[in-house]
Amino acid sequence: MNAGMKAVLMENLKTLKLSAMKRDLDSHLRQANQDKLGYDEFLLNLTEAEVATRKENGYKRRLSEAKFPLIKPFETFDFGAAPELDARLIQELAGCEYVQKARNVIFLGKSGTGKTHLATSLGIEACRNGVRTRFVTGCGLANELIEARDEKALGRITRRYAAYGLLIIDELGYVPFSREGGQLIFQILAERHERKPVIITSNMGFGDWTEIFGDANMTAALLDRVTHKAHVINCSWESYRLKETLKNKKRSPK
Ligand code: ADP
Ligand code: MG
């Protein structure tokens, strides 16, 4: 390819925002010459590079938008330390079918059993699968919504939380909500019901959720919606942290 043509081609790729194709053009031209590739194969290889780069960039963008407190993928989860966990169900959930079906996932159990870890790992898989995801704590979400209401931005924020392909609400119940905080969260969950899934983690059983939301009628209505067709996973095993601490103590007795 002569220099003039090449310059125009580079400019065109830039205009079309095909940055990976622009970046890789030289090496693919060289490769095509070397291996005597046809136009078809050359073009296929070059577009593959663009597609792969966009996929990777999209994944990174979704990961940062999700605001996970820590990046904890499934690779770092030890299923042996959670013996009662239905690993097949978790594997199925990692495939993200529940997202398309708008089925919720609820992790209940004591502190340290890996609820946040599992919710984060599922969130990371969702990001990998092209799902716009957001991770919040129950308390953080309540505060954000109350603030938004005070600033007359509630409509905008509610629409944003309704739009995420997956919403993860962590630590529901660690801090009870104010009455309005509970109502605002109820609204978000009601908007998503049967349209978009939520993953919820809580250290409190459903029977105690009235304490979180303050209002018995509203809690009953909320539980009715949130648990409808949901995967409820009881994390009944020992705390991972506690087990680790005990193991370390055994190894190095003082
Ligand atoms: P919870 O949210 O239930 O309180 P976390 O998910 O925060 O528990 O887990 C506590 C710590 O232990 C975290 O650092 C988490 O990564 C780790 N952890 C818990 N369970 C496991 C596990 N089965 N394999 C690996 N790490 C785990
Ligand atoms: Mg947690």
Coordinates of C-alpha atoms and ligand atoms in Angstrom, one line a residue:
M1 CA 0.0 0.0 0.0
N2 CA 1.5 3.4 -1.0
A3 CA 2.0 6.1 1.6
G4 CA -0.8 8.3 0.3
M5 CA -3.4 5.6 0.5
K6 CA -2.2 4.5 3.9
A7 CA -2.5 8.1 5.2
V8 CA -6.1 8.3 4.0
L9 CA -6.9 4.9 5.4
M10 CA -5.5 5.9 8.8
E11 CA -7.6 9.1 8.7
N12 CA -10.7 7.1 7.8
L13 CA -10.2 4.6 10.6
K14 CA -9.8 7.6 13.0
T15 CA -13.0 9.2 11.7
L16 CA -14.9 6.0 12.1
K17 CA -13.4 5.6 15.7
L18 CA -11.9 2.2 14.8
S19 CA -8.9 2.8 17.1
A20 CA -7.8 -0.8 17.5
M21 CA -7.9 -1.3 13.7
K22 CA -5.8 1.8 13.3
R23 CA -3.4 0.7 16.0
D24 CA -3.0 -2.8 14.5
L25 CA -3.1 -1.9 10.8
D26 CA 0.6 -2.1 10.3
S27 CA 1.2 -5.4 12.0
H28 CA -1.8 -7.0 10.1
L29 CA -0.6 -5.7 6.8
R30 CA 2.8 -7.1 7.5
Q31 CA 1.3 -10.4 8.6
A32 CA -0.9 -10.6 5.5
N33 CA 2.1 -10.0 3.2
Q34 CA 4.2 -12.5 5.1
D35 CA 1.6 -15.3 5.2
K36 CA 0.0 -14.4 1.8
L37 CA -3.4 -13.9 3.3
G38 CA -6.4 -13.0 1.2
Y39 CA -8.4 -9.8 1.6
D40 CA -11.1 -11.7 3.4
E41 CA -8.8 -13.2 6.0
F42 CA -6.9 -9.9 6.5
L43 CA -10.2 -8.0 7.1
L44 CA -11.5 -10.6 9.4
N45 CA -8.3 -10.5 11.6
L46 CA -8.3 -6.8 11.7
T47 CA -11.9 -6.5 12.7
E48 CA -11.4 -9.2 15.4
A49 CA -8.9 -6.9 17.0
E50 CA -11.4 -4.1 17.2
V51 CA -14.2 -6.3 18.6
A52 CA -11.9 -7.7 21.3
T53 CA -10.7 -4.3 22.3
R54 CA -14.2 -2.9 22.6
K55 CA -15.3 -5.9 24.6
E56 CA -12.4 -5.4 27.0
N57 CA -13.0 -1.7 27.3
G58 CA -16.7 -2.2 27.9
Y59 CA -15.9 -4.7 30.7
K60 CA -13.5 -2.2 32.3
R61 CA -15.9 0.6 32.0
R62 CA -18.7 -1.4 33.6
L63 CA -16.3 -2.6 36.4
S64 CA -15.5 1.0 37.3
E65 CA -19.1 2.1 37.0
A66 CA -20.2 -0.7 39.3
K67 CA -18.1 0.7 42.2
F68 CA -17.3 -2.6 43.8
P69 CA -15.6 -2.0 47.2
L70 CA -13.0 -4.8 46.3
I71 CA -12.6 -6.7 43.1
K72 CA -13.3 -10.3 44.2
P73 CA -13.9 -12.6 41.3
F74 CA -15.1 -16.2 41.7
E75 CA -11.5 -17.4 41.1
T76 CA -10.7 -16.1 44.6
F77 CA -13.7 -17.8 46.3
D78 CA -12.9 -21.1 48.1
F79 CA -16.0 -23.3 47.7
G80 CA -14.5 -25.7 50.2
A81 CA -14.9 -23.1 52.9
A82 CA -18.6 -22.9 52.3
P83 CA -19.6 -26.5 52.3
E84 CA -23.4 -26.0 52.4
L85 CA -23.3 -23.7 49.4
D86 CA -25.0 -25.1 46.3
A87 CA -22.0 -24.7 44.0
R88 CA -24.0 -25.7 41.0
L89 CA -26.6 -23.0 41.6
I90 CA -23.7 -20.4 41.9
Q91 CA -22.2 -21.7 38.7
E92 CA -25.6 -21.3 37.0
L93 CA -26.0 -17.8 38.4
A94 CA -22.5 -16.9 37.1
G95 CA -23.9 -17.6 33.6
C96 CA -26.2 -14.5 34.2
E97 CA -29.5 -16.1 33.0
Y98 CA -31.2 -14.8 36.1
V99 CA -30.4 -11.2 34.9
Q100 CA -32.4 -11.8 31.7
K101 CA -35.2 -13.4 33.7
A102 CA -35.1 -10.5 36.3
R103 CA -34.9 -13.0 39.1
N104 CA -33.5 -11.7 42.4
V105 CA -30.7 -13.3 44.4
I106 CA -30.7 -13.0 48.2
F107 CA -27.8 -14.0 50.4
L108 CA -28.8 -14.3 54.1
G109 CA -26.5 -15.2 57.0
K110 CA -24.0 -14.2 59.6
S111 CA -21.1 -11.8 59.1
G112 CA -18.0 -13.2 57.5
T113 CA -19.6 -16.0 55.5
G114 CA -18.8 -14.5 52.1
K115 CA -22.0 -12.8 51.2
T116 CA -20.4 -9.6 50.0
H117 CA -17.7 -11.7 48.2
L118 CA -20.3 -13.8 46.4
A119 CA -22.5 -10.8 45.5
T120 CA -19.3 -9.1 44.1
S121 CA -18.3 -12.1 42.1
L122 CA -21.7 -12.3 40.5
G123 CA -21.5 -8.6 39.8
I124 CA -18.2 -9.1 38.1
E125 CA -19.6 -11.9 35.9
A126 CA -22.5 -9.6 35.0
C127 CA -20.0 -6.9 33.9
R128 CA -18.2 -9.5 31.8
N129 CA -21.5 -10.4 30.2
G130 CA -22.3 -6.8 29.2
V131 CA -24.7 -6.0 32.0
R132 CA -24.5 -2.5 33.5
T133 CA -24.1 -3.2 37.2
R134 CA -24.1 -1.1 40.3
F135 CA -23.0 -2.1 43.9
V136 CA -24.3 0.0 46.8
T137 CA -24.7 -0.7 50.5
G138 CA -28.3 -0.4 51.8
C139 CA -27.2 2.5 54.1
G140 CA -25.4 4.3 51.2
L141 CA -28.3 3.9 48.9
A142 CA -30.8 5.3 51.5
N143 CA -28.5 8.3 52.2
E144 CA -28.1 9.0 48.5
L145 CA -31.8 8.9 47.9
I146 CA -32.6 11.2 50.8
E147 CA -30.0 13.6 49.6
A148 CA -31.3 13.5 46.1
R149 CA -34.8 14.2 47.3
D150 CA -33.6 17.2 49.3
E151 CA -31.9 18.5 46.1
K152 CA -34.9 17.8 44.0
A153 CA -33.0 15.3 42.0
L154 CA -35.0 12.2 43.2
G155 CA -36.6 11.6 39.8
R156 CA -33.2 11.5 38.0
I157 CA -31.5 9.3 40.6
T158 CA -34.5 6.9 40.8
R159 CA -34.5 6.5 37.0
R160 CA -30.7 5.8 37.1
Y161 CA -31.3 3.0 39.7
A162 CA -34.2 1.7 37.7
A163 CA -32.0 1.5 34.6
Y164 CA -29.0 -0.6 35.9
G165 CA -29.1 -4.1 34.4
L166 CA -28.1 -5.4 37.9
L167 CA -28.3 -3.7 41.2
I168 CA -26.5 -5.1 44.2
I169 CA -27.6 -3.9 47.6
D170 CA -25.1 -5.1 50.2
E171 CA -25.6 -5.2 54.0
L172 CA -29.3 -4.5 54.1
G173 CA -30.1 -4.2 57.7
Y174 CA -26.7 -3.5 59.2
V175 CA -28.1 0.0 59.9
P176 CA -31.9 0.4 60.1
F177 CA -33.3 3.0 57.7
S178 CA -35.1 6.1 58.7
R179 CA -38.7 6.0 57.7
E180 CA -38.1 7.9 54.5
G181 CA -35.0 6.0 53.7
G182 CA -37.0 2.8 53.9
Q183 CA -39.7 4.2 51.7
L184 CA -37.3 5.4 49.0
I185 CA -35.6 2.0 48.9
F186 CA -39.0 0.4 48.6
Q187 CA -39.7 2.6 45.6
I188 CA -36.5 1.6 43.8
L189 CA -37.2 -2.1 44.5
A190 CA -40.8 -1.8 43.4
E191 CA -39.7 -0.1 40.1
R192 CA -37.3 -2.9 39.4
H193 CA -39.7 -5.7 40.3
E194 CA -40.1 -8.2 37.4
R195 CA -38.1 -5.9 35.1
K196 CA -34.5 -5.9 36.5
P197 CA -32.9 -8.1 39.1
V198 CA -31.4 -7.1 42.5
I199 CA -28.9 -9.0 44.5
I200 CA -29.4 -8.4 48.2
T201 CA -27.2 -9.4 51.1
S202 CA -28.4 -9.3 54.7
N203 CA -27.4 -10.5 58.1
M204 CA -31.1 -10.5 59.1
G205 CA -33.7 -13.2 58.3
F206 CA -36.8 -12.1 56.5
G207 CA -38.8 -12.3 59.7
D208 CA -36.7 -9.4 61.1
W209 CA -36.9 -7.1 58.0
T210 CA -39.7 -5.0 59.6
E211 CA -36.9 -3.8 62.0
I212 CA -34.9 -2.6 59.0
F213 CA -37.8 -0.8 57.3
G214 CA -39.8 0.2 60.3
D215 CA -43.2 -0.3 58.8
A216 CA -44.8 -3.7 58.9
N217 CA -47.2 -3.2 56.0
M218 CA -44.5 -1.8 53.7
T219 CA -42.1 -4.6 54.7
A220 CA -44.7 -7.2 53.9
A221 CA -45.3 -5.7 50.5
L222 CA -41.6 -5.4 49.8
L223 CA -40.9 -9.0 50.8
D224 CA -43.7 -10.2 48.7
R225 CA -42.1 -8.5 45.6
V226 CA -38.4 -9.1 46.4
T227 CA -38.7 -12.8 47.2
H228 CA -41.0 -13.6 44.3
K229 CA -39.2 -16.2 42.2
A230 CA -35.9 -15.2 44.0
H231 CA -33.0 -17.5 44.6
V232 CA -32.6 -17.3 48.4
I233 CA -29.2 -18.6 49.6
N234 CA -28.7 -19.2 53.3
C235 CA -25.1 -18.8 54.3
S236 CA -25.3 -20.9 57.4
W237 CA -21.7 -22.0 57.7
E238 CA -19.0 -20.6 59.9
S239 CA -17.4 -17.2 59.3
Y240 CA -14.5 -17.4 56.9
R241 CA -12.6 -14.8 58.8
L242 CA -13.1 -16.6 62.1
K243 CA -11.9 -19.9 60.5
E244 CA -8.8 -18.2 59.1
T245 CA -8.0 -16.6 62.5
L246 CA -8.4 -20.0 64.3
K247 CA -6.2 -21.7 61.7
N248 CA -3.5 -19.1 62.1
K249 CA -3.7 -19.4 65.9
K250 CA -3.2 -23.1 65.6
R251 CA -0.2 -22.6 63.4
S252 CA 1.6 -20.1 65.6
P253 CA 0.6 -20.7 69.3
K254 CA 1.8 -18.0 71.6
Ligands
ADP1 P1 -20.0 -11.1 54.7 O1 -20.3 -10.2 53.6 O2 -20.9 -12.4 54.7 O3 -19.8 -10.5 56.0 P2 -17.5 -11.2 53.3 O4 -17.9 -11.5 51.9 O5 -17.1 -9.8 53.5 O6 -18.5 -11.7 54.3 O7 -16.2 -12.1 53.7 C1 -15.3 -11.8 54.7 C2 -13.9 -12.0 54.2 O8 -13.6 -13.4 54.0 C3 -13.7 -11.3 52.8 O9 -12.3 -10.9 52.7 C4 -13.9 -12.5 51.8 O10 -13.2 -12.3 50.6 C5 -13.4 -13.7 52.6 N1 -14.2 -14.9 52.3 C6 -15.3 -15.3 52.8 N2 -15.7 -16.5 52.3 C7 -14.7 -16.9 51.5 C8 -14.5 -18.1 50.7 N3 -15.3 -19.1 50.8 N4 -13.3 -18.1 50.0 C9 -12.5 -17.1 50.0 N5 -12.6 -16.0 50.7 C10 -13.7 -15.9 51.5
MG2 MG -20.7 -8.2 53.8

